[in-house]
Short mmCIF file of C-alpha atoms in Angstrom, two decimals:
data_model
loop_
_atom_site.label_atom_id
_atom_site.label_comp_id
_atom_site.label_asym_id
_atom_site.label_seq_id
_atom_site.Cartn_x
_atom_site.Cartn_y
_atom_site.Cartn_z
CA MET A 89 87.54 0.34 48.21
CA ALA A 90 85.16 -2.27 47.51
CA LYS A 91 81.87 -1.57 45.51
CA SER A 92 80.18 -3.96 47.92
CA ALA A 93 80.47 -1.44 50.37
CA LYS A 94 78.51 1.21 48.58
CA LYS A 95 75.65 2.14 50.94
CA ALA A 96 72.55 1.03 49.24
CA LYS A 97 69.90 3.69 48.29
CA PRO A 98 66.94 3.50 50.26
CA LYS A 99 64.14 2.62 48.10
CA LYS A 100 61.64 5.36 47.61
CA LYS A 101 58.63 5.08 50.13
CA PRO A 102 55.14 4.35 48.53
CA SER A 103 53.38 7.22 48.74
CA THR A 104 50.48 7.03 51.33
CA ASN A 105 47.99 9.53 49.88
CA THR A 106 47.47 7.67 46.56
CA LYS A 107 44.18 6.44 45.82
CA THR A 108 43.50 3.14 46.65
CA ASN A 109 43.74 0.49 43.81
CA THR A 110 40.73 -1.67 43.41
CA MET A 111 40.14 -3.61 40.80
CA ASN A 112 37.40 -1.32 39.40
CA SER A 113 38.16 1.81 41.22
CA GLN A 114 37.62 3.75 37.62
CA GLU A 115 34.12 2.90 37.55
CA LEU A 116 32.64 2.37 40.99
CA THR A 117 31.12 5.16 42.51
CA THR A 118 28.71 5.41 45.41
CA GLY A 119 25.84 5.51 43.15
CA ALA A 120 26.53 2.40 41.44
CA LEU A 121 26.14 0.74 44.80
CA VAL A 122 22.90 -0.80 46.09
CA ALA A 123 22.76 1.53 48.96
CA VAL A 124 21.49 4.26 46.75
CA GLY A 125 18.88 3.79 44.67
CA ALA A 126 18.83 4.95 40.85
CA PRO A 127 16.12 5.42 38.39
CA HIS A 128 17.03 2.52 36.46
CA SER A 129 17.11 0.11 39.34
CA GLN A 130 14.70 -2.76 39.60
CA GLN A 131 13.62 -5.62 42.08
CA VAL A 132 14.88 -8.92 41.02
CA GLY A 133 13.32 -12.16 42.19
CA ILE A 134 14.93 -15.26 41.80
CA THR A 135 12.49 -18.16 42.35
CA PHE A 136 14.26 -21.59 43.72
CA THR A 137 12.06 -24.94 43.43
CA PHE A 138 13.78 -27.79 44.64
CA THR A 139 11.70 -31.46 43.95
CA ALA A 140 12.06 -34.89 44.84
CA GLY A 141 14.76 -34.24 47.70
CA LEU A 142 15.82 -30.82 49.61
CA GLY A 143 18.10 -28.40 48.32
CA GLN A 144 19.64 -25.18 49.44
CA ALA A 145 21.28 -22.51 47.49
CA THR A 146 22.98 -18.89 48.13
CA SER A 147 22.95 -16.43 45.36
CA SER A 148 24.96 -13.29 45.11
CA LEU A 149 24.67 -9.98 43.10
CA PHE A 150 27.97 -8.74 41.70
CA ARG A 151 28.14 -5.02 39.88
CA LYS A 152 31.47 -4.31 38.53
CA GLY A 153 33.54 -6.78 40.21
CA VAL A 154 32.17 -5.70 43.69
CA LEU A 155 29.65 -7.82 45.63
CA ILE A 156 26.32 -5.72 46.61
CA ASN A 157 24.25 -8.44 48.02
CA MET A 158 24.18 -12.07 49.19
CA GLN A 159 20.75 -14.08 50.14
CA SER A 160 20.57 -18.03 50.81
CA ILE A 161 17.85 -20.35 50.75
CA SER A 162 17.15 -23.60 52.26
CA SER A 163 13.83 -24.84 50.76
CA SER A 164 11.83 -23.94 47.83
CA GLY A 165 10.94 -20.15 47.70
CA SER A 166 12.35 -16.77 46.42
CA VAL A 167 14.99 -14.10 47.21
CA GLN A 168 14.87 -10.49 45.99
CA PHE A 169 17.67 -8.30 45.05
CA SER A 170 16.24 -4.78 45.45
CA GLU A 171 18.01 -1.89 43.48
CA ALA A 172 19.29 -4.55 40.79
CA GLN A 173 20.40 -3.13 37.68
CA SER A 174 21.25 -4.00 33.90
CA GLY A 175 24.72 -5.38 33.50
CA ASP A 176 24.18 -6.87 37.01
CA VAL A 177 25.49 -10.44 37.50
CA ILE A 178 23.79 -13.06 39.69
CA SER A 179 25.89 -16.39 40.84
CA VAL A 180 24.54 -19.12 42.41
CA ASN A 181 26.02 -21.64 44.16
CA GLY A 182 24.05 -24.49 45.76
CA ILE A 183 23.10 -28.43 46.23
CA CYS A 184 20.04 -30.14 45.16
CA THR A 185 19.25 -33.90 46.17
CA GLY A 186 16.49 -34.42 43.57
CA ASN A 187 15.79 -31.80 41.02
CA ALA A 188 16.12 -27.90 41.05
CA THR A 189 14.53 -25.25 38.85
CA ILE A 190 15.70 -21.58 38.89
CA VAL A 191 13.41 -18.87 37.69
CA ILE A 192 14.65 -14.96 37.69
CA ASP A 193 11.72 -12.58 36.62
CA THR A 194 13.87 -10.49 34.78
CA PRO A 195 15.24 -11.03 31.00
CA THR A 196 18.81 -12.54 31.67
CA THR A 197 21.74 -14.41 29.77
CA PRO A 198 21.32 -17.15 29.93
CA ALA A 199 17.78 -17.37 30.11
CA THR A 200 15.78 -18.79 32.77
CA PRO A 201 13.91 -21.05 33.89
CA ASP A 202 17.21 -23.35 34.36
CA GLN A 203 16.77 -26.88 35.26
CA PHE A 204 19.52 -29.02 37.52
CA ASN A 205 19.58 -32.43 38.24
CA ALA A 206 20.76 -34.14 41.53
CA GLY A 207 24.35 -32.72 42.52
CA LEU A 208 25.80 -28.98 42.69
CA ILE A 209 24.46 -25.73 41.49
CA ILE A 210 26.72 -23.94 39.96
CA ALA A 211 25.40 -21.01 37.76
CA GLY A 212 25.75 -17.57 36.55
CA TYR A 213 23.15 -15.04 35.09
CA LEU A 214 23.60 -11.42 33.40
CA ILE A 215 20.83 -9.21 34.20
CA ASN A 216 19.84 -7.76 30.49
CA MET B 68 -7.05 -70.18 31.77
CA ILE B 69 -5.85 -68.82 35.11
CA GLY B 70 -2.15 -69.07 34.02
CA LYS B 71 -3.49 -67.43 30.90
CA ILE B 72 -5.24 -64.29 32.54
CA SER B 73 -1.94 -63.75 35.03
CA GLY B 74 0.71 -64.02 31.99
CA PHE B 75 -1.84 -61.23 30.22
CA GLY B 76 -1.70 -59.30 33.53
CA VAL B 77 2.20 -59.59 33.76
CA VAL B 78 2.25 -58.15 30.50
CA LEU B 79 -0.15 -55.51 30.93
CA LEU B 80 1.97 -54.33 33.75
CA LEU B 81 4.75 -54.29 31.82
CA CYS B 82 3.21 -52.17 29.30
CA LEU B 83 1.70 -49.63 31.55
CA SER B 84 5.22 -49.43 33.24
CA VAL B 85 6.94 -48.37 30.06
CA LYS B 86 3.88 -46.29 29.05
CA VAL B 87 3.91 -44.38 32.69
CA VAL B 88 7.89 -43.75 32.34
CA ALA B 89 8.19 -42.75 28.82
CA GLN B 90 5.40 -40.14 29.06
CA ASN B 91 6.63 -38.27 31.93
CA PRO B 92 10.31 -38.90 33.60
CA ASN B 93 9.78 -38.76 37.07
CA PRO B 94 12.25 -37.69 39.43
CA ILE B 95 11.47 -40.69 41.61
CA LEU B 96 12.10 -43.27 38.82
CA THR B 97 15.70 -41.59 38.01
CA ALA B 98 18.19 -41.63 40.65
CA ASP B 99 19.79 -45.07 42.46
CA SER B 100 21.39 -46.59 39.36
CA LEU B 101 24.57 -46.52 41.45
CA ALA B 102 23.07 -48.46 44.46
CA THR B 103 23.95 -51.78 44.74
CA GLY B 104 21.54 -54.75 44.12
CA ASN B 105 21.38 -56.03 47.60
CA TYR B 106 20.42 -52.07 48.74
CA LYS B 107 17.65 -52.41 46.47
CA ASP B 108 16.21 -55.73 47.33
CA VAL B 109 15.90 -54.36 51.16
CA LEU B 110 14.25 -51.08 50.22
CA ASN B 111 13.43 -49.40 46.79
CA SER B 112 12.91 -45.81 46.50
CA PHE B 113 10.35 -46.53 43.31
CA PHE B 114 9.43 -49.75 41.53
CA GLN B 115 10.74 -53.18 41.08
CA LEU B 116 9.45 -56.12 38.93
CA ALA B 117 11.10 -59.31 40.12
CA PHE B 118 10.69 -62.92 38.31
CA GLU B 119 11.94 -64.98 41.13
CA ARG B 120 12.93 -69.10 41.24
CA LEU B 121 12.79 -69.15 37.16
CA ALA B 122 14.28 -72.70 37.76
CA SER B 123 12.32 -73.66 40.48
CA PRO B 124 8.72 -75.47 40.51
CA ASP B 125 7.29 -72.48 42.40
CA LYS B 126 7.93 -69.48 40.54
CA GLU B 127 6.88 -66.03 41.49
CA ILE B 128 6.25 -62.94 39.50
CA LYS B 129 6.58 -59.88 42.56
CA PHE B 130 5.90 -56.09 42.10
CA THR B 131 7.27 -53.87 44.66
CA GLY B 132 6.71 -50.14 45.34
CA THR B 133 6.19 -47.38 47.55
CA PRO B 134 3.18 -45.88 48.16
CA PHE B 135 4.42 -42.27 47.93
CA ALA B 136 5.88 -43.26 44.39
CA VAL B 137 1.99 -43.95 43.12
CA MET B 138 0.90 -40.61 45.02
CA ALA B 139 3.42 -38.62 43.54
CA LYS B 140 2.67 -39.88 39.96
CA LEU B 141 -1.07 -38.72 40.42
CA ASP B 142 0.01 -35.37 42.12
CA THR B 143 3.17 -33.99 41.36
CA THR B 144 3.05 -31.52 43.41
CA LEU B 145 3.90 -33.75 46.54
CA LEU B 146 7.45 -33.70 44.86
CA VAL B 147 8.35 -30.08 46.05
CA ASP B 148 10.77 -30.28 48.80
CA THR B 149 8.04 -29.06 51.35
CA ALA B 150 5.44 -31.53 50.67
CA TYR B 151 8.27 -34.38 50.21
CA LEU B 152 9.72 -33.78 53.53
CA LYS B 153 6.21 -34.53 55.10
CA TYR B 154 5.85 -37.48 53.58
CA ARG B 155 9.15 -39.31 54.89
CA THR B 156 7.47 -41.53 56.53
CA LEU B 157 5.16 -42.80 53.70
CA ARG B 158 8.45 -43.04 51.67
CA ASN B 159 10.00 -45.64 53.79
CA ILE B 160 7.21 -47.94 53.38
CA ASN B 161 7.51 -50.51 50.73
CA TYR B 162 4.56 -53.00 49.69
CA MET B 163 4.65 -56.00 47.59
CA PHE B 164 2.24 -58.11 45.73
CA ALA B 165 3.45 -61.25 44.04
CA LEU B 166 1.62 -64.15 41.88
CA LYS B 167 3.14 -67.83 42.51
CA LEU B 168 3.11 -69.85 39.34
CA ASP B 169 3.73 -73.41 39.04
CA THR B 170 5.75 -75.45 36.73
CA SER B 171 3.15 -74.96 33.83
CA PHE B 172 3.46 -71.46 35.12
CA ARG B 173 -0.33 -71.64 36.28
CA PHE B 174 -1.48 -69.49 38.97
CA ASN B 175 -0.40 -71.30 42.30
CA GLY B 176 -1.29 -69.00 45.02
CA PHE B 177 -0.95 -64.84 46.07
CA ALA B 178 1.45 -63.08 48.01
CA SER B 179 1.39 -59.64 49.90
CA GLY B 180 3.75 -57.93 52.05
CA ILE B 181 4.48 -54.55 53.71
CA LYS B 182 7.77 -53.36 54.95
CA TYR B 183 8.95 -50.32 56.69
CA ALA B 184 12.15 -48.83 57.27
CA ILE B 185 12.87 -48.18 61.19
CA ILE B 186 16.20 -46.57 60.22
CA ASN B 187 17.05 -45.06 56.90
CA LYS B 188 20.07 -43.23 57.37
CA ARG B 189 20.49 -43.87 53.58
CA ASP B 190 18.04 -41.28 52.07
CA GLU B 191 20.30 -38.17 51.20
CA THR B 192 17.20 -36.71 49.74
CA VAL B 193 15.74 -35.78 52.80
CA SER B 194 18.74 -35.44 54.86
CA ARG B 195 20.05 -31.82 56.12
CA ALA B 196 23.23 -33.51 57.37
CA PHE B 197 24.04 -34.64 53.98
CA GLN B 198 23.75 -31.44 52.50
CA ILE B 199 26.00 -29.81 55.15
CA MET B 200 28.70 -32.54 54.62
CA VAL B 201 28.68 -31.61 50.89
CA LEU B 202 28.44 -27.70 51.69
CA ASN B 203 31.52 -28.05 54.03
CA ASN B 204 33.37 -30.07 51.65
CA PRO B 205 36.74 -28.22 50.70
CA SER B 206 36.67 -29.03 47.20
CA VAL B 207 33.05 -27.87 46.89
CA LYS B 208 33.78 -24.42 48.61
CA GLN B 209 36.65 -24.06 46.26
CA LEU B 210 34.26 -24.35 43.05
CA PHE B 211 31.83 -22.13 44.74
CA ALA B 212 34.46 -19.64 45.78
CA LEU B 213 35.70 -19.85 41.80
CA ASN B 214 32.20 -19.23 40.47
CA ASN B 215 31.85 -16.10 42.20
CA ASN B 216 35.39 -15.03 41.53
CA ILE B 217 34.74 -15.46 37.83
CA LEU B 218 30.98 -13.88 37.76
CA ALA B 219 32.23 -11.10 39.86
CA LYS B 220 35.02 -10.33 37.09
CA ILE B 221 32.96 -10.85 34.31
CA SER B 222 30.34 -8.40 35.95
CA ALA B 223 33.33 -5.63 35.14
CA MET B 224 33.89 -7.07 31.71
CA PRO B 225 33.01 -4.66 28.80
CA ASP B 226 31.52 -7.70 26.78
CA ALA B 227 29.96 -9.51 30.04
CA ALA B 228 26.91 -11.31 27.58
CA SER B 229 29.14 -13.01 25.66
CA ALA B 230 31.32 -13.95 28.64
CA ILE B 231 28.94 -15.23 30.53
CA THR B 232 27.25 -17.22 27.77
CA GLU B 233 30.40 -19.11 27.10
CA TYR B 234 30.98 -19.46 30.91
CA SER B 235 27.68 -21.12 31.38
CA GLN B 236 28.82 -23.77 28.63
CA PHE B 237 31.57 -24.32 30.88
CA THR B 238 29.47 -24.78 33.75
CA LYS B 239 26.96 -26.96 32.17
CA GLY B 240 29.98 -29.28 30.94
CA ALA B 241 29.30 -28.52 27.55
CA ILE B 242 32.43 -27.62 26.82
CA ASN B 243 35.93 -27.80 28.37
CA PHE B 244 38.50 -25.23 30.12
CA GLY B 245 40.85 -25.80 26.86
CA GLN B 246 37.79 -24.98 24.53
CA LEU B 247 37.23 -21.63 26.13
CA SER B 248 38.04 -18.25 24.12
CA PRO B 249 41.75 -17.17 25.33
CA PRO B 250 40.68 -14.04 27.04
CA LEU B 251 37.84 -16.04 29.52
CA GLN B 252 40.66 -18.81 30.18
CA ALA B 253 42.83 -16.15 31.34
CA THR B 254 39.76 -14.42 33.45
CA ILE B 255 39.43 -17.83 35.19
CA LEU B 256 43.06 -18.64 35.49
CA ALA B 257 43.29 -15.04 37.27
CA ALA B 258 39.96 -15.66 39.22
CA SER B 259 41.25 -18.90 40.35
CA ASN B 260 44.60 -17.59 41.55
CA THR B 261 43.48 -16.81 45.51
CA ASP B 262 44.45 -18.63 48.47
CA SER B 263 41.10 -20.50 48.62
CA THR B 264 41.20 -21.92 45.16
CA GLN B 265 44.71 -22.32 44.25
CA ALA B 266 44.12 -26.25 43.87
CA LEU B 267 41.76 -25.58 41.10
CA ASN B 268 44.16 -23.27 39.82
CA GLN B 269 46.61 -25.59 39.36
CA MET B 270 44.48 -28.07 38.03
CA LEU B 271 43.12 -25.70 35.58
CA LEU B 272 46.87 -24.96 34.61
CA ALA B 273 47.60 -28.48 34.11
CA ASN B 274 44.38 -29.84 32.18
CA SER B 275 43.15 -28.34 29.31
CA SER B 276 40.20 -30.74 29.42
CA PHE B 277 39.32 -29.98 32.92
CA ASN B 278 35.16 -30.22 32.77
CA MET B 279 33.61 -28.17 35.63
CA ALA B 280 30.07 -30.04 35.38
CA THR B 281 31.91 -33.44 35.75
CA THR B 282 34.30 -32.48 38.20
CA ALA B 283 31.38 -31.00 40.54
CA ASN B 284 29.44 -34.38 39.61
CA ASN B 285 32.21 -36.49 40.51
CA ILE B 286 32.60 -34.68 43.87
CA TYR B 287 28.95 -35.12 44.58
CA GLN B 288 28.67 -38.77 43.72
CA GLU B 289 31.62 -39.84 45.81
CA LEU B 290 30.07 -38.15 48.83
CA LYS B 291 26.59 -39.85 47.84
CA ASP B 292 28.08 -42.95 47.58
CA ASN B 293 29.62 -42.79 51.21
CA PHE B 294 26.37 -41.51 52.32
CA ASN B 295 24.70 -44.59 50.72
CA GLN B 296 26.61 -46.77 53.12
CA ASN B 297 24.72 -45.63 56.30
CA LEU B 298 22.43 -47.69 58.41
CA LEU B 299 19.44 -49.04 57.05
CA TRP B 300 17.15 -51.51 58.96
CA THR B 301 13.86 -52.74 57.92
CA VAL B 302 10.87 -54.93 59.39
CA GLY B 303 7.81 -56.43 57.71
CA VAL B 304 5.32 -59.05 57.20
CA THR B 305 4.61 -61.21 54.27
CA ASP B 306 1.97 -63.62 53.61
CA THR B 307 1.14 -66.49 51.13
CA THR B 308 -2.38 -67.74 50.21
CA TYR B 309 -3.46 -71.02 48.76
CA LYS B 310 -4.22 -71.07 45.23
CA ASN B 311 -7.95 -71.67 46.22
CA GLN B 312 -10.22 -70.18 49.04
CA PHE B 313 -7.18 -67.42 49.56
CA VAL B 314 -6.53 -68.51 52.83
CA PHE B 315 -3.04 -67.90 54.38
CA SER B 316 -0.63 -70.65 53.90
CA ASN B 317 2.46 -68.94 55.58
CA ILE B 318 3.14 -65.54 57.34
CA VAL B 319 6.79 -64.10 57.58
CA ILE B 320 7.86 -61.49 59.99
CA HIS B 321 11.21 -60.54 58.94
CA SER B 322 13.88 -57.93 59.38
CA GLU B 323 17.10 -57.00 57.88
CA LEU B 324 20.07 -54.77 58.48
CA ILE B 325 22.80 -53.26 55.95
CA LYS B 326 25.60 -51.43 56.58
CA GLY B 327 28.40 -50.54 54.72
CA LEU B 328 31.82 -51.61 56.51
CA ASN B 329 34.25 -49.50 54.28
CA LYS B 330 32.79 -45.88 54.13
CA PHE B 331 35.14 -43.12 53.50
CA THR B 332 37.77 -45.47 52.59
CA LYS B 333 39.45 -45.29 48.72
CA ALA B 334 38.80 -48.77 48.46
CA LYS B 335 37.16 -49.40 44.79
CA ASN B 336 34.70 -52.25 45.94
CA ASP B 337 31.99 -52.09 48.63
CA LEU B 338 31.83 -54.20 51.69
CA GLU B 339 28.38 -54.28 53.17
CA LEU B 340 27.04 -56.10 56.46
CA ASN B 341 23.69 -58.00 55.82
CA ILE B 342 21.79 -59.26 58.91
CA ARG B 343 18.49 -60.97 57.89
CA SER B 344 16.57 -62.73 60.64
CA ALA B 345 12.57 -63.81 60.09
CA LEU B 346 9.93 -65.82 62.10
CA GLN B 347 7.59 -68.14 59.53
CA LEU B 348 4.24 -69.61 60.64
CA LEU B 349 3.67 -72.45 58.35
CA ASP B 350 0.99 -75.09 57.89
CA ASP B 351 1.77 -78.27 60.00
CA SER B 352 1.13 -80.54 57.14
CA LEU B 353 0.85 -83.46 59.90
CA LYS B 354 -2.36 -82.10 61.13
CA VAL B 355 -5.58 -82.45 58.97
CA GLY B 356 -6.51 -78.95 57.59
CA ARG B 357 -4.89 -75.65 57.54
CA ASP B 358 -3.29 -73.87 60.04
CA LEU B 359 -0.31 -71.63 61.11
CA LYS B 360 1.03 -74.17 63.60
CA ARG B 361 4.60 -74.92 62.26
CA VAL B 362 7.03 -71.87 63.66
CA LEU B 363 10.71 -71.58 62.27
CA PHE B 364 13.09 -68.93 63.15
CA SER B 365 16.21 -68.05 60.86
CA PHE B 366 18.73 -65.71 61.43
CA GLU B 367 21.28 -65.10 58.60
CA PRO B 368 24.33 -62.61 59.19
CA GLY B 369 26.36 -62.24 56.09
CA ILE B 370 28.56 -59.77 53.86
CA ASN B 371 28.28 -58.33 50.42
CA VAL B 372 30.80 -57.47 48.36
CA ALA B 373 30.29 -55.16 45.41
CA PHE B 374 32.61 -55.13 42.48
CA LYS B 375 32.34 -51.59 40.94
CA THR B 376 33.84 -50.35 37.84
CA LYS B 377 36.90 -47.92 37.89
CA THR B 378 35.31 -44.83 36.80
CA THR B 379 31.47 -44.75 36.92
CA LYS B 380 31.46 -46.60 40.33
CA LYS B 381 28.48 -48.68 39.12
CA SER B 382 28.57 -52.44 40.94
CA TYR B 383 28.60 -55.13 38.24
CA LEU B 384 28.93 -57.98 40.02
CA GLU B 385 28.20 -58.58 43.79
CA MET B 386 28.68 -61.58 45.93
CA LYS B 387 27.07 -62.29 49.00
CA PHE B 388 28.09 -64.75 51.66
CA SER B 389 26.15 -65.50 54.64
CA GLY B 390 25.53 -67.93 57.28
CA GLY B 391 22.05 -69.47 58.41
CA PHE B 392 20.79 -70.69 61.58
CA TYR B 393 17.37 -72.32 61.78
CA HIS B 394 15.39 -73.14 64.72
CA ASN B 395 12.06 -75.26 64.93
CA PHE B 396 9.89 -74.32 67.81
CA SER B 397 7.09 -76.49 66.84
CA TYR B 398 6.45 -80.44 66.55
CA LEU B 399 9.49 -82.27 64.39
CA TYR B 400 8.97 -84.00 61.37
CA ALA B 401 11.04 -87.56 60.91
CA ASN B 402 14.49 -87.16 60.72
CA GLU B 403 14.12 -83.26 61.09
CA ASP B 404 16.49 -81.47 63.37
CA ARG B 405 15.61 -78.67 65.62
CA ASN B 406 18.43 -76.68 64.80
CA ARG B 407 19.98 -76.60 61.36
CA VAL B 408 23.18 -74.47 59.95
CA PHE B 409 23.41 -73.46 56.07
CA LEU B 410 26.09 -71.72 54.40
CA ASN B 411 24.65 -69.55 51.62
CA GLY B 412 26.12 -67.87 48.60
CA THR B 413 24.55 -65.22 46.24
CA VAL B 414 25.96 -63.86 43.03
CA ARG B 415 24.19 -61.09 41.35
CA VAL B 416 25.10 -60.12 38.05
CA ARG B 417 24.07 -56.68 36.58
CA ILE B 418 22.88 -57.58 32.88
CA MET B 419 21.64 -53.91 32.24
CA ASN B 420 21.69 -50.67 34.37
CA ASP B 421 18.54 -51.53 36.17
CA ILE B 422 18.33 -55.33 35.30
CA TRP B 423 20.17 -57.72 37.87
CA VAL B 424 20.31 -61.62 37.90
CA PRO B 425 20.95 -63.01 41.51
CA PHE B 426 21.94 -66.75 41.56
CA GLU B 427 21.36 -67.73 44.71
CA VAL B 428 23.27 -70.96 46.13
CA LYS B 429 22.53 -72.92 49.75
CA TYR B 430 24.85 -75.30 51.08
CA ASP B 431 23.94 -77.85 53.82
CA PRO B 432 27.40 -78.76 55.50
CA ARG B 433 25.81 -81.54 57.70
CA ASN B 434 24.42 -83.42 54.87
CA GLY B 435 26.07 -82.10 51.79
CA ASN B 436 23.20 -80.80 50.00
CA LEU B 437 23.52 -78.08 47.58
CA PHE B 438 20.27 -76.04 46.36
CA GLY B 439 20.16 -73.09 43.72
CA PHE B 440 17.97 -70.78 42.80
CA ILE B 441 17.88 -68.06 39.94
CA ASN B 442 15.92 -64.75 39.87
CA VAL B 443 15.52 -61.53 37.60
CA ARG B 444 15.03 -58.23 39.14
CA ALA B 445 14.37 -55.01 36.91
CA ASN B 446 13.50 -51.82 37.93
CA PHE B 447 10.81 -49.95 35.90
CA LYS B 448 13.11 -47.41 35.12
CA ALA B 449 15.03 -49.85 32.95
CA LEU B 450 12.15 -50.66 31.14
CA GLY B 451 11.71 -46.99 30.37
CA SER B 452 14.90 -46.67 29.06
CA ALA B 453 14.68 -49.71 26.83
CA ALA B 454 11.51 -48.42 25.47
CA LYS B 455 13.17 -45.23 24.20
CA GLN B 456 16.18 -47.44 22.57
CA LEU B 457 13.49 -49.03 20.30
#
């Protein structure tokens, strides 16, 4: 009897009731999200000033790998992230055709104001 | 005496311009170093100082500027985008003042002019269409997606502060990918290993000297260069006075159109269509007294070829070939033709970043005559840069 005729053993089906493996499932709780406030939460404002040309930017707030909030602006002004926490990361993607200045009204790493010349704006800030 | 005064005035103008730029770098004065010299001659966005026809008996020192540049110098809040957009019309106006000098560099008349860009599709600083084009570029989308992916991962790292400090140096272009710490390199490679950023992932794996700021800047500059080949059409009036009494010796109503011909091609050199036309009102020297009864029309269609460096894409040499048709509407002088045709050639050589030396040659195929003019054109930015190097 050829060995190849041996009936293949069916693979074990993955369990359907196991926990979903997100990249941060170990620390992500409902309380960590912006939907629920926390005593140490704060409102963080990001001010964009575009000079000598138009500009546009999108800023996103990440907490432990999860996107919490995202806001865009197409002229000089501010966006507000309510319920931001220490350790959150703000990403900024955009364009300025003249110059741009980003100011975050809370201590961050790296510190702001941050200046950009004409071109793409690609930046990130950790809320201290 | 007047020659000395005019010379002193020019030196003073140069000193003032150097001082102004060196004191407070103005965003208006910084851009456009990549634009072709021909484009800058048609409409400049800041200031230009030109020494024209240096080898000719009629020399000229010409200053060109925009009212907005002066206003913004006095009130920098005008540069904020919300105000900047409102003054778009003012930014499309150029004015010009020129001192005419004779062979001994003595005052020989005064010229002034105004020019307005009826169509200016080259100004990316006020174009929403340009922003949309950049933001929809696939390479730009990849860079933005990568930035978000990396920062999402950093936000979950235990030592996020040191990671983001290092990553910021990477985004600012201070360090290359290969100079990052191995854990951050691994994080960036993992963040880029997605469907939307696969091309960047391959680039990072293949090239350890990948520089994010340089990559972003190259993408932006390429898109801007292509946008700067759009249509520009200007109209204007220039007048010249006699050296005494300040009566007009001629008035020129002119129009100029330029448009890039090889937009969005990978060609190294730029081709630019340039069409000029003018109506000149001159003094009829056959009649006694001063008048403006001699009317000449000219039409000059031409092609400008800009030779650019491979990496920085700056044009170092430009050659312009054009034809010229001239028609005289008024009374003809002895041996003068009503219609004349010329072949023109201009070679512009960039001797410094913002200083051009155009050499113009005009050939009359019928009579076999050849004329030549040499000019020097300098932007005030260059003078400021030169001052910093001293």
